[in-house]
Short mmCIF file of C-alpha atoms and ligand atoms in Angstrom, two decimals:
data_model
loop_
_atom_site.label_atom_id
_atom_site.label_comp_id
_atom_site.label_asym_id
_atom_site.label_seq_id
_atom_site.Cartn_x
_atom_site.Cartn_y
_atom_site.Cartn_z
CA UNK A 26 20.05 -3.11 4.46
CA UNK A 27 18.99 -4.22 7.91
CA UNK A 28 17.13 -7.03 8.85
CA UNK A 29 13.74 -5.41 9.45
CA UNK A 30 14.78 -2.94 6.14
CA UNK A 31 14.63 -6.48 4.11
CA UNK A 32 10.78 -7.28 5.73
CA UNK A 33 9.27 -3.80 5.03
CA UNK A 34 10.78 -4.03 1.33
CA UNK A 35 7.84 -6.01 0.94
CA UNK A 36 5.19 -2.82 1.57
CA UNK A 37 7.69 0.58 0.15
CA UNK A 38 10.06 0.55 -2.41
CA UNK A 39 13.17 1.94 -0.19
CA UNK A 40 14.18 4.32 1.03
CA UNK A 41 14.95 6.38 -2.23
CA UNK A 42 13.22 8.92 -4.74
CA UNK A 43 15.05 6.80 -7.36
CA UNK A 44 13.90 3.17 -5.76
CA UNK A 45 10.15 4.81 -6.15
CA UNK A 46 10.42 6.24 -9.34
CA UNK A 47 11.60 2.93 -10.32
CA UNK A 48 8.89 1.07 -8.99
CA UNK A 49 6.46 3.47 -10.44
CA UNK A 50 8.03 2.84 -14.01
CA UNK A 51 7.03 -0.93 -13.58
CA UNK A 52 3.76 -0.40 -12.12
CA UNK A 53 2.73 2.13 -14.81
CA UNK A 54 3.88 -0.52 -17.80
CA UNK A 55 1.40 -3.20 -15.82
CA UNK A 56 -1.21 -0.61 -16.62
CA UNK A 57 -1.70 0.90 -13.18
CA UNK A 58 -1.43 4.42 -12.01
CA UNK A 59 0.45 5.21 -8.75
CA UNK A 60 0.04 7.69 -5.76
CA UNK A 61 3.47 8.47 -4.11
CA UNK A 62 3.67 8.78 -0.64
CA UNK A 63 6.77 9.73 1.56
CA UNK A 64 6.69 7.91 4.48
CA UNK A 65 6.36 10.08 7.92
CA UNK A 66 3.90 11.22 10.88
CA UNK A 67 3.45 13.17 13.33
CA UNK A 68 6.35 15.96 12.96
CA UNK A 69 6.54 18.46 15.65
CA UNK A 70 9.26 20.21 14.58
CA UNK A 71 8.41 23.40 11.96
CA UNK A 72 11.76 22.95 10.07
CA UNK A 73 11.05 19.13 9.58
CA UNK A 74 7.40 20.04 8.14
CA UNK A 75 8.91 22.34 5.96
CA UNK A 76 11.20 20.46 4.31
CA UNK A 77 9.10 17.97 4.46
CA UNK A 78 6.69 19.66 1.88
CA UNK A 79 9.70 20.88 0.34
CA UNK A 80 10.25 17.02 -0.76
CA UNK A 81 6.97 16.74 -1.96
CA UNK A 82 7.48 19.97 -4.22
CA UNK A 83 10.66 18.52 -5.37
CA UNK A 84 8.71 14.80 -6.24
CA UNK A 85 6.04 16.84 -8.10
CA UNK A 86 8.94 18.16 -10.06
CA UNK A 87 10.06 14.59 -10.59
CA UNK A 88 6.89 12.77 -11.40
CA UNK A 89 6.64 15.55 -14.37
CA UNK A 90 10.08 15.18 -15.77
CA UNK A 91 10.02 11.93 -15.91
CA UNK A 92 6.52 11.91 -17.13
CA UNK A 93 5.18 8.66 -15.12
CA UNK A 94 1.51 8.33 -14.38
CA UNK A 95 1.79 8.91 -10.26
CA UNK A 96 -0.05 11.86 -7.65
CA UNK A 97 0.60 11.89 -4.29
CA UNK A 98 -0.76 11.26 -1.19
CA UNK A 99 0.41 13.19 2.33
CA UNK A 100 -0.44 13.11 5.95
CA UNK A 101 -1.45 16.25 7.82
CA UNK A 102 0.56 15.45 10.46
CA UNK A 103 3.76 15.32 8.80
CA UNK A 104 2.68 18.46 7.26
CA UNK A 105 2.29 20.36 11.04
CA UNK A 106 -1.14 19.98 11.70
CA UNK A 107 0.31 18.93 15.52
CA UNK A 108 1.87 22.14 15.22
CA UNK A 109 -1.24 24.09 14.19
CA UNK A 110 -3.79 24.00 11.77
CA UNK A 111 -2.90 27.42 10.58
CA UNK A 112 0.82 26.29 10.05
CA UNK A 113 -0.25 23.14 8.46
CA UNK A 114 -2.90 25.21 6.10
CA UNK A 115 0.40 27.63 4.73
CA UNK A 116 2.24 24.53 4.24
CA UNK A 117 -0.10 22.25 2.09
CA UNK A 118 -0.88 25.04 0.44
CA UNK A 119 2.46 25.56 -1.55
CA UNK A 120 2.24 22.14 -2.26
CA UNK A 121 -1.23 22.70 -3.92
CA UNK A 122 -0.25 25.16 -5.68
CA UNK A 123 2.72 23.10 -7.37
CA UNK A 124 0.24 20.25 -8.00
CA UNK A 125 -1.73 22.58 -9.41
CA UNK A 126 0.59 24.41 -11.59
CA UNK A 127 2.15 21.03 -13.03
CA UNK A 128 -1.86 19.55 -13.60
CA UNK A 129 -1.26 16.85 -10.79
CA UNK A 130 -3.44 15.78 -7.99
CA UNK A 131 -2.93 15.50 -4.00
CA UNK A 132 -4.65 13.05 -2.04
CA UNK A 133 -5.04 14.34 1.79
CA UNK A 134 -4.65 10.80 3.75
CA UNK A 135 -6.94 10.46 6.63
CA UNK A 136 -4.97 9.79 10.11
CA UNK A 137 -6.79 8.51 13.58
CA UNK A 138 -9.89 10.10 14.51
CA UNK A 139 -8.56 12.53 16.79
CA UNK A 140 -7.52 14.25 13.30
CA UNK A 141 -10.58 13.73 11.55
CA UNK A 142 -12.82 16.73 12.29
CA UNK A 143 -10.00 19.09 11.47
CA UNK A 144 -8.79 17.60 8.67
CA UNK A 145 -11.92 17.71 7.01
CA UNK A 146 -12.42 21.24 8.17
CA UNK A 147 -8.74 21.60 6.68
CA UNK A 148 -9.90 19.94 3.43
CA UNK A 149 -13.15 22.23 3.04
CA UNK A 150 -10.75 25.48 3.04
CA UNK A 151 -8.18 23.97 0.41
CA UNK A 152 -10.87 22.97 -1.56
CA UNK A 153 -12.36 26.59 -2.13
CA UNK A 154 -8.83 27.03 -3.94
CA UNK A 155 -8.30 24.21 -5.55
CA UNK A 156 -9.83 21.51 -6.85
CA UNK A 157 -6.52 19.26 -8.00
CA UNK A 158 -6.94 17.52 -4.13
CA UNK A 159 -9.43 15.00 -2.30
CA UNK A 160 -9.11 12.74 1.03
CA UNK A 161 -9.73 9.78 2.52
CA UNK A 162 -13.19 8.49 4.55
CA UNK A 163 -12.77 5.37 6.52
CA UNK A 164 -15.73 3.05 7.04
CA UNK A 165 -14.95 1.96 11.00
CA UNK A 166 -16.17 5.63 11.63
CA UNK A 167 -19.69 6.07 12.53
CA UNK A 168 -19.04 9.86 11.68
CA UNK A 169 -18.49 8.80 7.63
CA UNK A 170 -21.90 8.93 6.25
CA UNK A 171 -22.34 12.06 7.51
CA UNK A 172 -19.11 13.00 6.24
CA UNK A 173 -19.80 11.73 2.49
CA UNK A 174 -22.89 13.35 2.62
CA UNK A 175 -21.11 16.66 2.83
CA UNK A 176 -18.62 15.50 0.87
CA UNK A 177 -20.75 14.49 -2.32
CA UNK A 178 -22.53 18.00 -2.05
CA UNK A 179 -18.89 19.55 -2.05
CA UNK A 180 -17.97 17.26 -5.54
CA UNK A 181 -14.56 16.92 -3.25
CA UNK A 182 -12.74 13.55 -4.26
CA UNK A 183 -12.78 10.95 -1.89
CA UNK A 184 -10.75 7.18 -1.30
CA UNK A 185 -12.74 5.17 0.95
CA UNK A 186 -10.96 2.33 2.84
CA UNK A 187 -12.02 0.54 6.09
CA UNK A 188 -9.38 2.31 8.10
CA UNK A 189 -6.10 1.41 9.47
CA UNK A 190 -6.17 3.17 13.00
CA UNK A 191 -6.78 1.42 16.59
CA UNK A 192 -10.21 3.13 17.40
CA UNK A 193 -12.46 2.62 20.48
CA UNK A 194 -16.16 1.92 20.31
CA UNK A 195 -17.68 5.97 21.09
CA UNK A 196 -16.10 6.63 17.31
CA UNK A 197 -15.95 3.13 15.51
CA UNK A 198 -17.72 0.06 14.36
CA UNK A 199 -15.20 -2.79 16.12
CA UNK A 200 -16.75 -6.06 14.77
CA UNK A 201 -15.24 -6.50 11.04
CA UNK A 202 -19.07 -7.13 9.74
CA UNK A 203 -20.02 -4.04 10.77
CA UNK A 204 -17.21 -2.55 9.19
CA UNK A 205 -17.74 -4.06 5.47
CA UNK A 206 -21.38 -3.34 5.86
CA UNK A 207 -20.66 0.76 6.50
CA UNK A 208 -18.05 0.18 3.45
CA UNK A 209 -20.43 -1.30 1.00
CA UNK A 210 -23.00 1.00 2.28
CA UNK A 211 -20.62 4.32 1.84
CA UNK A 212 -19.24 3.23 -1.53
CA UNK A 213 -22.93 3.11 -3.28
CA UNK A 214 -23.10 6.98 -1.63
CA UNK A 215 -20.26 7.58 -3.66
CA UNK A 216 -20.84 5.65 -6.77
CA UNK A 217 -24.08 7.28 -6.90
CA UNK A 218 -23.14 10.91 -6.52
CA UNK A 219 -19.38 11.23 -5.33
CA UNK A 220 -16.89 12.72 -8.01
CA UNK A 221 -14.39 10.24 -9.33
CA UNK A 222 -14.64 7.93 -6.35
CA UNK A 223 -11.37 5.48 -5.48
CA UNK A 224 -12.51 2.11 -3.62
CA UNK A 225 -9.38 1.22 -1.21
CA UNK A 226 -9.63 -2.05 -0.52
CA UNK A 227 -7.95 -5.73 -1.09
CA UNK A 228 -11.20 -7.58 0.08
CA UNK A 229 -12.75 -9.30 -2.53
CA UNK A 230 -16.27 -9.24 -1.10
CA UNK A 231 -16.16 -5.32 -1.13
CA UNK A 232 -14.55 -4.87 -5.16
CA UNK A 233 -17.50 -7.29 -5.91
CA UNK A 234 -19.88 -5.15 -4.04
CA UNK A 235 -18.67 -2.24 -5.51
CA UNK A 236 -18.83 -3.72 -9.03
CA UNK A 237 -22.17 -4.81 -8.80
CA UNK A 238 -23.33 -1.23 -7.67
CA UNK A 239 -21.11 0.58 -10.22
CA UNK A 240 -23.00 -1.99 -12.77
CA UNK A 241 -26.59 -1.51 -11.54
CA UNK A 242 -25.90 2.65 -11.90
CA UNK A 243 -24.61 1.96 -15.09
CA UNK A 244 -21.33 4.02 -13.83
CA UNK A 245 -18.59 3.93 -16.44
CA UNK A 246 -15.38 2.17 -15.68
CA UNK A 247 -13.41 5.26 -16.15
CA UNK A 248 -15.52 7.21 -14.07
CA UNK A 249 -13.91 5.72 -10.76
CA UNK A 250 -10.78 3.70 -9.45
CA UNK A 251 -9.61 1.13 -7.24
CA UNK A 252 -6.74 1.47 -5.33
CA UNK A 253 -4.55 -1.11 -3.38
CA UNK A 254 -1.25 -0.80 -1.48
CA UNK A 255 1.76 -1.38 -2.81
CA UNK A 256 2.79 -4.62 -2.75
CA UNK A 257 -0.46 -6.27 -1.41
CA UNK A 258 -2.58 -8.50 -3.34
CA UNK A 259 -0.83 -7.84 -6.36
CA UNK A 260 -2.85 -10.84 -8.59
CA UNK A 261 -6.18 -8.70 -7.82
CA UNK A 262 -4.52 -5.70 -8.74
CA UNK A 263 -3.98 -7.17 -12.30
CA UNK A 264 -7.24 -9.03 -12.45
CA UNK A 265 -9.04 -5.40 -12.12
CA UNK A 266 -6.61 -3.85 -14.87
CA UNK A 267 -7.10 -7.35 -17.22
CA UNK A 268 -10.80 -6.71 -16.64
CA UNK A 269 -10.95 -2.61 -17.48
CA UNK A 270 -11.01 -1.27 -14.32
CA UNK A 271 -8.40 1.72 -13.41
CA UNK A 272 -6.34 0.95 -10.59
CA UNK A 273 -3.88 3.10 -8.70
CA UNK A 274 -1.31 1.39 -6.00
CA UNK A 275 0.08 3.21 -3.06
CA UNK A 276 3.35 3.27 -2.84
CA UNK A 277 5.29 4.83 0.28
CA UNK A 278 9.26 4.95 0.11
CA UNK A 279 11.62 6.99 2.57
CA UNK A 280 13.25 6.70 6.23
CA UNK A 281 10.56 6.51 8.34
CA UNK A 282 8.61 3.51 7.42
CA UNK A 283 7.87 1.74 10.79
CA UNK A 284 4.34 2.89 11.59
CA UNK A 285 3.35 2.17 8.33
CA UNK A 286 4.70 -0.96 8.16
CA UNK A 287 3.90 -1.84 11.82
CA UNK A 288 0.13 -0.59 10.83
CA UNK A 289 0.44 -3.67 8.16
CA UNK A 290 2.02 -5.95 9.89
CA UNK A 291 -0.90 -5.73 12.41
CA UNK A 292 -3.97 -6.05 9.58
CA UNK A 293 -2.98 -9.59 8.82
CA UNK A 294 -2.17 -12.02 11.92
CA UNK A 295 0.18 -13.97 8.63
CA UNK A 296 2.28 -10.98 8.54
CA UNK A 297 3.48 -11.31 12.24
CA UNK A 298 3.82 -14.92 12.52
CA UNK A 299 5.69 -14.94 9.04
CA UNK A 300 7.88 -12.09 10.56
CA UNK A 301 8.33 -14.08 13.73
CA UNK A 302 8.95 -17.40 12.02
CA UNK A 303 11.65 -15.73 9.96
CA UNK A 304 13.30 -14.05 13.18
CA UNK A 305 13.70 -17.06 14.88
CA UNK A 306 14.94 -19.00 12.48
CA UNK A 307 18.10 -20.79 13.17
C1 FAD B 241 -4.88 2.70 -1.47
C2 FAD B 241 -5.13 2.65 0.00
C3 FAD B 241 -5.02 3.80 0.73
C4 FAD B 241 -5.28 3.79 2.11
N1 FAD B 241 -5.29 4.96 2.81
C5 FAD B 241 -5.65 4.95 4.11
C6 FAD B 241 -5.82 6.15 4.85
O1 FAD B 241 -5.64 7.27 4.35
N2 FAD B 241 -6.20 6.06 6.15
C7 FAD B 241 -6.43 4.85 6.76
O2 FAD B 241 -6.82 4.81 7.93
N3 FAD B 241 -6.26 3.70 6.08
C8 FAD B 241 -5.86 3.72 4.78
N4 FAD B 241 -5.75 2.53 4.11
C9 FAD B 241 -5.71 1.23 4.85
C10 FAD B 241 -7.08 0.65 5.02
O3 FAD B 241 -7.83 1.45 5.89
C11 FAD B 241 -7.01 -0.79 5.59
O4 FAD B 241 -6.35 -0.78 6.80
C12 FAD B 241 -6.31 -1.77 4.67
O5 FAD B 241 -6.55 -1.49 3.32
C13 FAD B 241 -6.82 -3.20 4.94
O6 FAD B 241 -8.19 -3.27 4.69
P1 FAD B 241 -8.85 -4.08 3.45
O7 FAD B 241 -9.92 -3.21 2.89
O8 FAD B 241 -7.83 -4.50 2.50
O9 FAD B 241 -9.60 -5.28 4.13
P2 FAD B 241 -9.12 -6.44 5.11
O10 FAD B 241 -10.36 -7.13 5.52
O11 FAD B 241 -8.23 -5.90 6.18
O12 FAD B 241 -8.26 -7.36 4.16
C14 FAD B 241 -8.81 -8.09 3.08
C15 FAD B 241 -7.75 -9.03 2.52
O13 FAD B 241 -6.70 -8.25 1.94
C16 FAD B 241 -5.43 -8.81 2.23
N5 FAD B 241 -4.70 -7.88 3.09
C17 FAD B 241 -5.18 -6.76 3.70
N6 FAD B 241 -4.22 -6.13 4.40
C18 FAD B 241 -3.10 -6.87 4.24
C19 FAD B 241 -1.77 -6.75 4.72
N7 FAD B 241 -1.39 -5.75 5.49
N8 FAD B 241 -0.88 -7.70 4.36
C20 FAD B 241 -1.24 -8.73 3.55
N9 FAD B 241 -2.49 -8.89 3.07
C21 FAD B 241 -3.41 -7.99 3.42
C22 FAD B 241 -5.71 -10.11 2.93
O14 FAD B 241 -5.81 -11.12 1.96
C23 FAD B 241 -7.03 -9.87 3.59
O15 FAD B 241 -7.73 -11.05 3.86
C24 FAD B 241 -5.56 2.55 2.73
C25 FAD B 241 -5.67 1.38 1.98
C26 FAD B 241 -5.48 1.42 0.63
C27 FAD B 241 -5.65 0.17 -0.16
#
């Protein structure tokens, strides 16, 4: 294991099927559910988005024989939307249709907001077919009211988070108030009409927030989750479960794990200086 291998252990499992499935086993006997995600972005190469799906076929496979409580989660662009969106449409598809064959779910993750329109557009096509599949909103867009709004009238899942992309000020909110606010503001949208909402978020102010709506619509606790990334804020994560709530972690594993874990380094200024401080350490 390399250096940098030992930091990002922190955020994925490894860089196994077996390291995940393990991890899964322990997070599922904690009381949470799990979406599986194999690490990757932006493939360019048809082969490598083939086989790519291929592994998420092959998971689906796995996550049934071994009967743990996981979905999964995938990113268009490892799945060829760069390549096209028609390519990218075939491609998801088998994987729906596995999902849907074994009774499983697929989570479409949402990328930066050059993606967004199409994905969504992506996501309204799937979703005539199937209905074993949502996506993600992010609340830095100023674009995601609008897009809950179709979204809620469409009964298509959704996660919301804040959003994990550098965006510039035509598409985004930039100041973190703003931010929240849209979050809070998008999560009562879908407490009050979305289908089996998931709030994505380790921020304390916005699981209260979302409590306190969920309470006031007298929404049932089983009637939407929470969802947290692996290895993040794991006392909150069994707070929620000790308190009813569902919970589902995100947990990545595989090769190519340095976006992701670059993209979490950067949330949290702690992350880079305890990286930095362990670097230089003589
Ligand atoms: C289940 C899940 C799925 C997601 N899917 C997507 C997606 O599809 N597309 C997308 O753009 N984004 C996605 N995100 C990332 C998300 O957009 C945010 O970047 C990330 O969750 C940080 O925002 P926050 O809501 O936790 O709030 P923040 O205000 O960023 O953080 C609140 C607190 O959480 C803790 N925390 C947050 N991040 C870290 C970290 N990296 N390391 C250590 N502590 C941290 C800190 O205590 C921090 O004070 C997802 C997040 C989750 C939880």
């Amino acid at each position: 294991m390399s250096f940098l291998t030992f930091f990002a252990r922190r955020f994925i499992t490894g860089e196994t099927v077996e390291s995940a499935i393990e991890a899964v086993k322990k997070l599922n006997a904690s009381g949470m559910s799990v979406t599986l995600d194999i690490l990757g972005e932006n493939v360019t190469n048809q082969e490598k988005a083939t086989r790519t799906a291929d592994n998420y076929i092959n998971l689906l496979q796995v996550i049934t024989k071994t009967k743990i409580d996981s979905n999964i989660s995938i990113k268009l662009t490892q799945m060829g939307l760069d390549i096209s969106d028609d390519f990218c449409y075939e491609n998801v598809n088998r994987i729906l249709e596995k999902a849907a064959s074994l009774g499983n779910f697929v989570r479409i993750d949402m990328e930066g907001s050059d993606y967004t329109e199409r994905t969504l557009n992506l996501v309204y096509r799937w979703h005539e077919k199937f209905e074993n599949m949502g996506t993600v909103i992010q609340s830095y867009l100023y674009r995601s009211e609008k897009d809950i709004e179709e979204l809620n009238k469409r009964q298509i899942k959704v996660r919301l988070c804040k959003g994990a992309y550098k965006e510039p000020k035509t598409v985004a909110f930039q100041s973190k108030d703003d931010v929240n606010d849209n979050f809070v503001k998008l999560a009562k949208m879908l407490l009050k009409n979305g289908n089996y909402p998931a709030i994505a978020s380790h921020d304390e102010a916005m699981i209260k927030a979302s409590i306190e709506t969920a309470n006031q619509l007298g929404r049932d606790k089983s009637s939407f989750e929470f969802q947290m990334l692996y290895g993040i804020n794991r006392s909150a994560q069994r707070e929620l479960v000790r308190q009813g709530y569902k919970m589902r972690v995100y947990t990545p594993f595989g090769t190519h794990w340095l976006p992701y874990y670059l993209r979490r380094l950067r949330e949290r200024k702690e992350n880079i200086s305890f990286l930095v401080r362990h670097l230089f350490k003589d």
